[in-house]
PDB file of C-alpha atoms in Angstrom:
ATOM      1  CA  UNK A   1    -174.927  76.570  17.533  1.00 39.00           C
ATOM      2  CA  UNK A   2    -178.203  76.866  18.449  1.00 37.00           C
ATOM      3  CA  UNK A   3    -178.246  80.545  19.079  1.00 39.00           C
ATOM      4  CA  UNK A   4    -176.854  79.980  14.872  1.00 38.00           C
ATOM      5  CA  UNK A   5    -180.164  77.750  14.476  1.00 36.00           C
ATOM      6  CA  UNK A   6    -182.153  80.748  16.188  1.00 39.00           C
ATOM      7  CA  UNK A   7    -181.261  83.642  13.909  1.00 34.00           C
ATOM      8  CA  UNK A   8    -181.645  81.380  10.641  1.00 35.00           C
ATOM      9  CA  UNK A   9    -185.634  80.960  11.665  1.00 35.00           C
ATOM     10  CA  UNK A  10    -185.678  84.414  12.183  1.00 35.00           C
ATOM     11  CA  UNK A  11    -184.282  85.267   9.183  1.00 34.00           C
ATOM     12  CA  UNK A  12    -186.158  83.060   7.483  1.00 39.00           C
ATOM     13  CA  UNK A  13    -189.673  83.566   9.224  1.00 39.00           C
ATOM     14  CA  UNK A  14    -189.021  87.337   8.413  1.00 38.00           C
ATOM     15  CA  UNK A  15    -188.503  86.737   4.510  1.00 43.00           C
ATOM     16  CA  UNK A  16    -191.486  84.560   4.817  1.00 45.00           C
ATOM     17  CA  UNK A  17    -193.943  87.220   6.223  1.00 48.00           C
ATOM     18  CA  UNK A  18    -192.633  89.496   3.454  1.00 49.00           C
ATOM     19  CA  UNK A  19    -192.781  87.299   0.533  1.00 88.00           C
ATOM     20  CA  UNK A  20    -195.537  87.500  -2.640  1.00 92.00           C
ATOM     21  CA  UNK A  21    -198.967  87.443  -1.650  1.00 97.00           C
ATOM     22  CA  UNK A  22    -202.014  86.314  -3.395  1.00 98.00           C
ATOM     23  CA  UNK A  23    -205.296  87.821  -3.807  1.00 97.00           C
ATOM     24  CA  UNK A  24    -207.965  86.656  -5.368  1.00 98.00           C
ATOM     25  CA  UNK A  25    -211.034  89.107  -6.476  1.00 98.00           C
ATOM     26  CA  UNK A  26    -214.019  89.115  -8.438  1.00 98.00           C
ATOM     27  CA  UNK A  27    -213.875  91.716 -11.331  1.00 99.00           C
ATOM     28  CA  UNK A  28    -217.315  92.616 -13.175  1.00 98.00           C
ATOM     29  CA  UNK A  29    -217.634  93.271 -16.799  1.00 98.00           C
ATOM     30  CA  UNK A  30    -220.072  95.791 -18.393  1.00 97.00           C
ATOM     31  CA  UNK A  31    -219.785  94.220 -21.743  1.00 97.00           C
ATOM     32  CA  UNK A  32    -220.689  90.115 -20.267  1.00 96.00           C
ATOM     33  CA  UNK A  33    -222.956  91.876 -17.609  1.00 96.00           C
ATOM     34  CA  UNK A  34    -221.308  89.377 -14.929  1.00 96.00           C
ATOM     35  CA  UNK A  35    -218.135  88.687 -13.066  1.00 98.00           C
ATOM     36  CA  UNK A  36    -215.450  86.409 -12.853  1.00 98.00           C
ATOM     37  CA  UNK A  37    -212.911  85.709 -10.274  1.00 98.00           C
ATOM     38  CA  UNK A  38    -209.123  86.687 -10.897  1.00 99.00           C
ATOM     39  CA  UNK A  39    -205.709  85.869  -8.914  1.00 99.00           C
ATOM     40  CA  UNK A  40    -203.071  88.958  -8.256  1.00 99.00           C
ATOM     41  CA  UNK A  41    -200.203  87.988  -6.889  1.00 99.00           C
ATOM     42  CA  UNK A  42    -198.508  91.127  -5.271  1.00 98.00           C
ATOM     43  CA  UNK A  43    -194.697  91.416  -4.941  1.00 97.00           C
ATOM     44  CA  UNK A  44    -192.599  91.414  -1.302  1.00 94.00           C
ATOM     45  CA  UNK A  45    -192.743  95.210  -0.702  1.00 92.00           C
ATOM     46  CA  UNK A  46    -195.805  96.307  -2.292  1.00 95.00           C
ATOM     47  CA  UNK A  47    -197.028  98.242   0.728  1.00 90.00           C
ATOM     48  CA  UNK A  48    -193.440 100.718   0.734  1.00 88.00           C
ATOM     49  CA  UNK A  49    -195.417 102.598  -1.674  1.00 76.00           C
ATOM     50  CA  UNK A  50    -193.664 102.299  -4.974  1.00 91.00           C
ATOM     51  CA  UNK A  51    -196.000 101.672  -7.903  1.00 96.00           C
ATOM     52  CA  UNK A  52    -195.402  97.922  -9.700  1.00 98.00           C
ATOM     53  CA  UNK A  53    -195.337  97.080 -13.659  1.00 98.00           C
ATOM     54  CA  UNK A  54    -197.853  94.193 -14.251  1.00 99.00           C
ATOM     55  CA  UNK A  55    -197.913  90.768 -16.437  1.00 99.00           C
ATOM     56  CA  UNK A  56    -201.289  89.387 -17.299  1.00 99.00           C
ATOM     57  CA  UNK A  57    -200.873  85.700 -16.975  1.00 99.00           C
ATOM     58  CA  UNK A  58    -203.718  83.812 -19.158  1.00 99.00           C
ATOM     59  CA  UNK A  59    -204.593  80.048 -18.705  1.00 98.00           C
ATOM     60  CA  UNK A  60    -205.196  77.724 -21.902  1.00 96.00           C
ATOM     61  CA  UNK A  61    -208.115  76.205 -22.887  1.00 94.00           C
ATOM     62  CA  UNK A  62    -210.503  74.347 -20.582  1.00 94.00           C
ATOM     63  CA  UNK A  63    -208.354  75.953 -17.965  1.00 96.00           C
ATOM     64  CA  UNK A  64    -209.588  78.613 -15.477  1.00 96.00           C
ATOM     65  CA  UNK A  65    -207.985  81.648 -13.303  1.00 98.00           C
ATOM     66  CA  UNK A  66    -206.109  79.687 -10.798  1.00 98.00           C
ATOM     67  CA  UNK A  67    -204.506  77.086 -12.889  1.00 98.00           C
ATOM     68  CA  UNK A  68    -201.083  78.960 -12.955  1.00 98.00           C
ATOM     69  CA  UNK A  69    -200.923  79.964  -9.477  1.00 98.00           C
ATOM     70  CA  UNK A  70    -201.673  75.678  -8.318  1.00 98.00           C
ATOM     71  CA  UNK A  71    -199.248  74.622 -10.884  1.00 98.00           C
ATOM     72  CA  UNK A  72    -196.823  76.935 -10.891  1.00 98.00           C
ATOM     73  CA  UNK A  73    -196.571  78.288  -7.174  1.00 98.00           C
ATOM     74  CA  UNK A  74    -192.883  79.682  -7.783  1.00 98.00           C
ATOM     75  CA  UNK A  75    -195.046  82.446  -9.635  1.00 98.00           C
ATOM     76  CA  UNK A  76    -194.846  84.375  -6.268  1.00 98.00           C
ATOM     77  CA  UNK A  77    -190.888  83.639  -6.130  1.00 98.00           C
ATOM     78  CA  UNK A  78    -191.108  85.072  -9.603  1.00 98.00           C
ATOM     79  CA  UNK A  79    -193.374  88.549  -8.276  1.00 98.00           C
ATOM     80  CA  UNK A  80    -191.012  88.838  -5.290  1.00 98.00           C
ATOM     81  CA  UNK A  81    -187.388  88.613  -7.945  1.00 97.00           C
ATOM     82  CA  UNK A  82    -188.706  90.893 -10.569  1.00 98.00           C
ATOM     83  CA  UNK A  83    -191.078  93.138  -8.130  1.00 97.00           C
ATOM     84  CA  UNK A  84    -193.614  93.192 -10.298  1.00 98.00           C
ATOM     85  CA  UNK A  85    -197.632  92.116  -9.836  1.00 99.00           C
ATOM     86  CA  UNK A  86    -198.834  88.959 -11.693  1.00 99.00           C
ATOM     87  CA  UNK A  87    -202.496  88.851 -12.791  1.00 99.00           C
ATOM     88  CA  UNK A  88    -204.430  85.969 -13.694  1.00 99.00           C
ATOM     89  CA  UNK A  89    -208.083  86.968 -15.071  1.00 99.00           C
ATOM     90  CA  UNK A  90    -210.522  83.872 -15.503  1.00 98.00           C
ATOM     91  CA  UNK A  91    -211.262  83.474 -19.791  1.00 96.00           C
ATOM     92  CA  UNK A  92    -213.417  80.742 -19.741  1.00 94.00           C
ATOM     93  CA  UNK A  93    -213.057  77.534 -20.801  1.00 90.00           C
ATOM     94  CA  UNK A  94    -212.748  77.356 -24.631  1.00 90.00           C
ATOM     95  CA  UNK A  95    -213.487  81.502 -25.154  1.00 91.00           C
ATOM     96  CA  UNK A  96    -209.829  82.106 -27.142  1.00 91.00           C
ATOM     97  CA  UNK A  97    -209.947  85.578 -26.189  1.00 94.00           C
ATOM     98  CA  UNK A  98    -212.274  86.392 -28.832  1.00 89.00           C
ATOM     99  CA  UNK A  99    -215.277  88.867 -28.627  1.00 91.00           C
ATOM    100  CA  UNK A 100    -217.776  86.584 -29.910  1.00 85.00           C
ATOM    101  CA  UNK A 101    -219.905  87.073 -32.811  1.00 80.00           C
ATOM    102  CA  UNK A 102    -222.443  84.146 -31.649  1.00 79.00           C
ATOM    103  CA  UNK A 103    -222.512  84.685 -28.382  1.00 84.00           C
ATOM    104  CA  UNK A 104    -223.233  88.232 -26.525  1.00 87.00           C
ATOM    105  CA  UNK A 105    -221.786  86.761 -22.960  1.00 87.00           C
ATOM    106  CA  UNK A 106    -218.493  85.946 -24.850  1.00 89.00           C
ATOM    107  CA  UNK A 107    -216.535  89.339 -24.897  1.00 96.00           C
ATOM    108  CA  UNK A 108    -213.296  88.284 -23.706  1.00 97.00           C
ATOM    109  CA  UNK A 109    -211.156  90.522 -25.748  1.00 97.00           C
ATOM    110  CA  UNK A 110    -213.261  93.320 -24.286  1.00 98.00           C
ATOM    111  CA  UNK A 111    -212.869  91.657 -20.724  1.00 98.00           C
ATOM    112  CA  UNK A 112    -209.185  90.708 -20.761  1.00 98.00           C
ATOM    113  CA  UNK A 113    -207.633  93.530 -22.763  1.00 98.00           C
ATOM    114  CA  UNK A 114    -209.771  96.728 -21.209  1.00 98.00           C
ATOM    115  CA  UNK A 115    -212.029  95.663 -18.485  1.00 99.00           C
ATOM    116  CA  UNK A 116    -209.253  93.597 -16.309  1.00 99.00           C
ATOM    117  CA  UNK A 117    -206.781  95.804 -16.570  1.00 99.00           C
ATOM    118  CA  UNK A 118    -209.006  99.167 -15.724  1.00 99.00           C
ATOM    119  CA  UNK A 119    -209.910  96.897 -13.222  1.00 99.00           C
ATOM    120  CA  UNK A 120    -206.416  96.370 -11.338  1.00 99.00           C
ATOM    121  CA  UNK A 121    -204.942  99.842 -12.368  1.00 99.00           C
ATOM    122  CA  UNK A 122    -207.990 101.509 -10.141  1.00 98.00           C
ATOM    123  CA  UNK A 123    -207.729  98.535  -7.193  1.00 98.00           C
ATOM    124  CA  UNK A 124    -203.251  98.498  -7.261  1.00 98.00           C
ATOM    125  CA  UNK A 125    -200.101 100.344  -7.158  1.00 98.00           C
ATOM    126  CA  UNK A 126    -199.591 100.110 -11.004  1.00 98.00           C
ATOM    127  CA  UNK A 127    -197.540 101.860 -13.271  1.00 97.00           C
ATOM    128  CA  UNK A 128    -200.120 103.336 -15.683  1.00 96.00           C
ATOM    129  CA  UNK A 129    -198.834 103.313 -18.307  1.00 97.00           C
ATOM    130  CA  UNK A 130    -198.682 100.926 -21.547  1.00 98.00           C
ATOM    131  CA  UNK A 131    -195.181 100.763 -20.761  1.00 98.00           C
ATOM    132  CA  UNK A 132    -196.007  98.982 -17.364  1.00 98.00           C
ATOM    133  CA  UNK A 133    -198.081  96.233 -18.681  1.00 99.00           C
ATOM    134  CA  UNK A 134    -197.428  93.139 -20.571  1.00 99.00           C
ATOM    135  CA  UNK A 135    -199.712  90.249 -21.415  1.00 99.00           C
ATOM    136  CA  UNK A 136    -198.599  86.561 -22.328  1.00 99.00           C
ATOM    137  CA  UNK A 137    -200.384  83.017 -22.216  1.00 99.00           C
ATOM    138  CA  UNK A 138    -200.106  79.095 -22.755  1.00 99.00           C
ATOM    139  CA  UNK A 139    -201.696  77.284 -25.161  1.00 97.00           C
ATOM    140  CA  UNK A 140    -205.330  79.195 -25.843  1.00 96.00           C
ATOM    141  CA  UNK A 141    -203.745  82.144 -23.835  1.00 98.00           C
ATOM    142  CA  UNK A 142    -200.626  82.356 -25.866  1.00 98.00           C
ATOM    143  CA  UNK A 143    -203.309  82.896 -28.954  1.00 96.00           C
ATOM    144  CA  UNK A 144    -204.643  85.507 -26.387  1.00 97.00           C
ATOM    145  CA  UNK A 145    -201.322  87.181 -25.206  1.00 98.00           C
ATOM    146  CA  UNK A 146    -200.242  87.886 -29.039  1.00 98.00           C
ATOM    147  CA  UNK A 147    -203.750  88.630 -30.248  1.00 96.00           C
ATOM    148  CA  UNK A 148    -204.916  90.952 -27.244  1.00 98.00           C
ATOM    149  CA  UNK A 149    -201.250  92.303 -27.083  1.00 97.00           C
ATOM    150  CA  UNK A 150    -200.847  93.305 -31.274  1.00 96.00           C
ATOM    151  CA  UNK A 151    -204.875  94.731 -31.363  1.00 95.00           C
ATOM    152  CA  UNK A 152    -204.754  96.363 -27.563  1.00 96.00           C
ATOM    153  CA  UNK A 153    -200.864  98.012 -27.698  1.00 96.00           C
ATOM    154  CA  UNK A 154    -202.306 101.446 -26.374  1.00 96.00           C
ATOM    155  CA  UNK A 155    -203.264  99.305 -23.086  1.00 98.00           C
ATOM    156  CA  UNK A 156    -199.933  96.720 -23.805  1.00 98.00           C
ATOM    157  CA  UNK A 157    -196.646  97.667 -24.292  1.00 98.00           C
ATOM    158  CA  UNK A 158    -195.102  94.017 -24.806  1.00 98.00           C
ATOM    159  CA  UNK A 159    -196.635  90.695 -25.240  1.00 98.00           C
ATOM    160  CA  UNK A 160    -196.233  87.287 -25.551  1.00 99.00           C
ATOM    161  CA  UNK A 161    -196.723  83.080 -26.135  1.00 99.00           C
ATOM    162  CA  UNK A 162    -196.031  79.945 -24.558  1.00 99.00           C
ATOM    163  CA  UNK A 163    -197.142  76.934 -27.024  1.00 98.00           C
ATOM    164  CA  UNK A 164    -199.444  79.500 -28.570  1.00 97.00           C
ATOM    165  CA  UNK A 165    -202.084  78.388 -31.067  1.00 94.00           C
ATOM    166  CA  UNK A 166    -200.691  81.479 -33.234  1.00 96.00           C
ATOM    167  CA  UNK A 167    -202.957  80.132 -36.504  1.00 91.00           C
ATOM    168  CA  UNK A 168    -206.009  79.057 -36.002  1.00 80.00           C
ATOM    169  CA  UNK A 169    -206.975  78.166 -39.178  1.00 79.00           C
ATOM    170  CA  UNK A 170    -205.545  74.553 -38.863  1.00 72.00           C
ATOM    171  CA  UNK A 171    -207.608  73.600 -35.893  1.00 71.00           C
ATOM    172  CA  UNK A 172    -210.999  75.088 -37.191  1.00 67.00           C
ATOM    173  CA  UNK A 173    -212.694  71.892 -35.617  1.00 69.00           C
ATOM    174  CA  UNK A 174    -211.111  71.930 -32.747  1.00 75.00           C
ATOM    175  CA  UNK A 175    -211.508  72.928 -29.112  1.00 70.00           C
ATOM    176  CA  UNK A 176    -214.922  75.027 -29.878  1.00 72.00           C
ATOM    177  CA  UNK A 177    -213.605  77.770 -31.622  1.00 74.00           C
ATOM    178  CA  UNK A 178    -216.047  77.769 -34.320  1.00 71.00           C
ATOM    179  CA  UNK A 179    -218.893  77.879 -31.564  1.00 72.00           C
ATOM    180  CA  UNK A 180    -217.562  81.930 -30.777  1.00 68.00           C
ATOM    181  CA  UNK A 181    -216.778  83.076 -33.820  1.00 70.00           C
ATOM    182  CA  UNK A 182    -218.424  81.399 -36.269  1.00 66.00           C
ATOM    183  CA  UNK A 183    -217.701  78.296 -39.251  1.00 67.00           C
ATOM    184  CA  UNK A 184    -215.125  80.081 -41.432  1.00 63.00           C
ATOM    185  CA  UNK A 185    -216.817  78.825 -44.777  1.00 64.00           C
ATOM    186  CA  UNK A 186    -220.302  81.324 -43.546  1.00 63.00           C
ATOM    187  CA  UNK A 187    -218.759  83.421 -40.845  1.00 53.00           C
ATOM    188  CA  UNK A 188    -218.932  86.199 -43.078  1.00 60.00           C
ATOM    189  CA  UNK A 189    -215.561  87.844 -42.060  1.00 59.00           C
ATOM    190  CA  UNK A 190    -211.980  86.650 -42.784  1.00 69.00           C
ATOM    191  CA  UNK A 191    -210.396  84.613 -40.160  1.00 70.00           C
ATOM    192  CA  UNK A 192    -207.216  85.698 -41.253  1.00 73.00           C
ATOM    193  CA  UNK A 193    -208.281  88.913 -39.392  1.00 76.00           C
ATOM    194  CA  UNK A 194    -208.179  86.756 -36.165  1.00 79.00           C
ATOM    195  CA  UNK A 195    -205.711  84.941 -36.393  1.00 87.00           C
ATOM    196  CA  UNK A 196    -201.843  86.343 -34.935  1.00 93.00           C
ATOM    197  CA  UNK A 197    -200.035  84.544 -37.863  1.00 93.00           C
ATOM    198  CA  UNK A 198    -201.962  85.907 -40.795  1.00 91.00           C
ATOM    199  CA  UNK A 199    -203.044  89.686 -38.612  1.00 90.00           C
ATOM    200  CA  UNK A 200    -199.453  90.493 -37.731  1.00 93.00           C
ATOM    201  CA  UNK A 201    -199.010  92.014 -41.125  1.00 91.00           C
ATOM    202  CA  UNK A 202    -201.097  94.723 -40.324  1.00 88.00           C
ATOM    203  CA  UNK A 203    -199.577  96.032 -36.880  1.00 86.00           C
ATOM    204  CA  UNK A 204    -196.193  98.161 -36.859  1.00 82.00           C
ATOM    205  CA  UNK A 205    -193.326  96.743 -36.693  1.00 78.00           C
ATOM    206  CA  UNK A 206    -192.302  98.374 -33.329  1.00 79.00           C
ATOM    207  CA  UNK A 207    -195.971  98.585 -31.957  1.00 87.00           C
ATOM    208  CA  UNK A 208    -194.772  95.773 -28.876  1.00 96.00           C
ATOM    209  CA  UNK A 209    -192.247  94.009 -27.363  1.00 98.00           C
ATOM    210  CA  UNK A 210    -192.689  90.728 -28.496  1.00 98.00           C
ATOM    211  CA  UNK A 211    -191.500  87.426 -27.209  1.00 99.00           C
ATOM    212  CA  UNK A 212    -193.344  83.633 -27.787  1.00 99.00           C
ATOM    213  CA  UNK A 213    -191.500  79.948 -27.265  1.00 99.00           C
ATOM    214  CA  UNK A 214    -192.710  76.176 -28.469  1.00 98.00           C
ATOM    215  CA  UNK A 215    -191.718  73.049 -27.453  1.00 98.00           C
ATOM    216  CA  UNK A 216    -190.092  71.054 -30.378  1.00 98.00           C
ATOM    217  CA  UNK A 217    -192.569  67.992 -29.546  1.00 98.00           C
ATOM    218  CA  UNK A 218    -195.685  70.491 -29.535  1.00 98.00           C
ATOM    219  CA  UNK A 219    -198.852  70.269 -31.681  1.00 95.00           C
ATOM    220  CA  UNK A 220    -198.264  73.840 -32.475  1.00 97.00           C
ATOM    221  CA  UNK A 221    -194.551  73.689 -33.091  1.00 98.00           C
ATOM    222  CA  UNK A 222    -194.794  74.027 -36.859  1.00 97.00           C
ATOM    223  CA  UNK A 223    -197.209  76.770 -36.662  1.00 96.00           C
ATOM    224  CA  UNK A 224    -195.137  78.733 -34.292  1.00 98.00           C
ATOM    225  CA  UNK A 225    -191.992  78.188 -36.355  1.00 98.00           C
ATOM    226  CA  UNK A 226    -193.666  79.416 -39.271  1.00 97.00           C
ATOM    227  CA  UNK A 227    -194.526  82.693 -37.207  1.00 98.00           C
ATOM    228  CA  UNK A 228    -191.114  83.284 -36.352  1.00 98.00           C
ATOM    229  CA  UNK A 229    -190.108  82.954 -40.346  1.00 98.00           C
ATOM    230  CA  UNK A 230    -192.783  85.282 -41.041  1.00 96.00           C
ATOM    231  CA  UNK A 231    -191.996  87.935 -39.025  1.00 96.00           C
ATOM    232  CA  UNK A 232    -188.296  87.373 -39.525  1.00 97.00           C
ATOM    233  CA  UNK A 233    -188.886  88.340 -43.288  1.00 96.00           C
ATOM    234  CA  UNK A 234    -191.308  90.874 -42.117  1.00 94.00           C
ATOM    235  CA  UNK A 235    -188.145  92.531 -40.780  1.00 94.00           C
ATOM    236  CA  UNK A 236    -190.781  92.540 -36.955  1.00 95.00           C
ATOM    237  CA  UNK A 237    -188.313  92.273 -33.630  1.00 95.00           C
ATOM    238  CA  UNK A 238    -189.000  89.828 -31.303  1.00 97.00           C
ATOM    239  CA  UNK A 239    -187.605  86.884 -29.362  1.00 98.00           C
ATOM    240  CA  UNK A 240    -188.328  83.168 -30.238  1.00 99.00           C
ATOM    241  CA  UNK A 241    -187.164  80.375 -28.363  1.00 98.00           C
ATOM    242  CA  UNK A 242    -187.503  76.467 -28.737  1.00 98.00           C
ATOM    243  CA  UNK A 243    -186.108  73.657 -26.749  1.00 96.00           C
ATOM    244  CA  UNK A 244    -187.339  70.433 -26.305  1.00 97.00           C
ATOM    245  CA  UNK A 245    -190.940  69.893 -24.401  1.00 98.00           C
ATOM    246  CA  UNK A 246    -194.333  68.904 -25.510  1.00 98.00           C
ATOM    247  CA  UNK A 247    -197.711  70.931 -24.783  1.00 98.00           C
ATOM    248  CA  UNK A 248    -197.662  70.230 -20.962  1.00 98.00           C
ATOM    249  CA  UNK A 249    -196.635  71.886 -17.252  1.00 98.00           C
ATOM    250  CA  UNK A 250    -193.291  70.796 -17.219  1.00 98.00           C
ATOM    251  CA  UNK A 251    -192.266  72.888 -19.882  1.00 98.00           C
ATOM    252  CA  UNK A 252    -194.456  76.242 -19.218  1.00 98.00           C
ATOM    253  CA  UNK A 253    -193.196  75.818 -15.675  1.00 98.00           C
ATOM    254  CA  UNK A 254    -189.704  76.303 -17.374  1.00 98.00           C
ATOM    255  CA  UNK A 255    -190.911  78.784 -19.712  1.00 98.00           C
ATOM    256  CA  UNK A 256    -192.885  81.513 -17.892  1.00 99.00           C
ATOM    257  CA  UNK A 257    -189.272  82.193 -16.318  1.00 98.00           C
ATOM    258  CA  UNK A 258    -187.845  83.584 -19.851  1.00 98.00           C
ATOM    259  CA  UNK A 259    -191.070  85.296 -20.299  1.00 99.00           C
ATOM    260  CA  UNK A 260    -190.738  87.402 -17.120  1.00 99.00           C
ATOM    261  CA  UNK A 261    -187.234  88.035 -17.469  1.00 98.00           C
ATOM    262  CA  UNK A 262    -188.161  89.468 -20.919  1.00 99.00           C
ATOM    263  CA  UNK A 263    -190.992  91.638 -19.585  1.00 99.00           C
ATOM    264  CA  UNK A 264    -188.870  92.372 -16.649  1.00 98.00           C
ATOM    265  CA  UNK A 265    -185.887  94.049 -19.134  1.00 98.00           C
ATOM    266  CA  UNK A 266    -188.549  95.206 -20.948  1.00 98.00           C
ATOM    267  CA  UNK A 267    -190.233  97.647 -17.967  1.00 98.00           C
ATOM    268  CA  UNK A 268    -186.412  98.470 -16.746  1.00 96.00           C
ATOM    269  CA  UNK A 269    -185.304  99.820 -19.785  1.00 92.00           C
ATOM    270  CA  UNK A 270    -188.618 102.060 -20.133  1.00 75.00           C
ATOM    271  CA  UNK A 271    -188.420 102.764 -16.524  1.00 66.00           C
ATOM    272  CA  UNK A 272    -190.959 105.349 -16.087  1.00 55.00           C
ATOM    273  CA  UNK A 273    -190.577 107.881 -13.744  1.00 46.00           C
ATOM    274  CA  UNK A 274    -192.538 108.572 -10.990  1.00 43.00           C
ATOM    275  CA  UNK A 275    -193.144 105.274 -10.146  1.00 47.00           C
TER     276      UNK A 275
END
């Protein structure tokens, strides 16, 4: 029995020591002439020299980089079952992802969808390739998976949303967002060319691999559903998925599981070789 006991530790101290691991770096941008800290969270068997697909993880609003890794610690069970990295860049607190028109240290599109990933592609074992990177969010970062994902789909080949504000236009008064890009009544520009519900018209229909989920008790439920209407008539594939949940941790702790599967099919089936 005990010799039993003995090789179970073993086992298990061995799968330990190979599990995920998490780094966390500091990743300077030209265009905000600063840096910002980022988590990576590298697979179990990075080092045997294969090269990894990679999901860009972004936090919501008044959130920061290592709100998913504290909340959601199975994220490195996740990293180690679909071998693949998970990156979570810092996009300030109430930035949306935008390049701001207001503000000149503001460039998050610029940061998130070029800088971060040059970034991790020169640093990692990545798979180079659009076809080897995926971006989703919650919340704020679900506006920025879709939005970054749709205008950036030379650096993303799929993308996605968890309780995503997907239209904007509602919540002008809300959470900042008229402090980056300006009051829509004197912005002089059409929000409706920021705003994933209203901009998806213009993108290809097969330009991503797109996937986004709400919570039936959500703020942004209604917007969300409306998305998936639109693009249903708009003849655009993608997956949608509701179940119940409000905006909160307990469901994008359930969520980011469907979302990596997805992404997870998605890099299998365009399986690139040489990596």
């Amino acid at each position: 029995m005990r010799k039993a006991i003995s090789l179970l530790l073993l086992l298990w101290s061995a799968g330990f020591l190979n599990a995920a691991t998490v780094d966390t770096v500091s990743i300077y941008s030209k265009a905000m002439k600063r840096s910002s800290n980022c988590v990576v969270i590298l697979p179990q068997y990075y080092q045997e020299g294969k090269h990894f697909p990679v999901v860009y993880l972004l936090h919501g609003y008044d959130g920061w980089y290592a709100n998913w890794i504290i909340r959601v610690p199975e994220l490195k069970a996740h990293a180690d079952r679909y071998q693949l990295l998970i990156v979570c860049p810092d996009g300030s607190k109430n930035s949306w992802y935008f390049n701001s028109r207001m503000n000149p240290a503001m460039q998050y599109e610029t940061y998130i969808g070029t800088e971060v990933p040059g970034y991790i592609d020169a640093h990692y074992k990545t798979q180079k390739s659009r076809f080897g990177r995926a971006i989703t969010g919650l919340s704020m970062g679900g506006h920025g998976g879709l939005f970054l994902g749709l205008r950036h789909a030379a650096t993303f080949g799929a993308c996605g949303s968890m309780s995503g504000g997907v239209d904007i236009k509602p919540f002008a008064e809300k959470w900042g967002i008229k402090t980056w890009i300006g009051d829509p009544d004197a912005a002089g520009f059409d929000w409706k060319e920021i705003t994933v519900a209203d901009a998806i018209e213009k993108y290809p229909r097969d330009s991503v691999a797109i996937i986004f989920d709400c919570g039936v008790d959500d703020f942004f439920y209604e917007t969300n559903n409306a998305l998936h209407e639109k693009m249903v008539r708009l003849k655009i594939p993608h997956s949608y998925m509701t179940s119940p949940g409000g905006h909160d941790w307990a469901y994008w702790q359930n969520a980011i599981q469907y979302q990596l599967l997805f992404f997870s099919d998605f890099f299998n089936k365009k399986n690139i070789p040489g990596n």
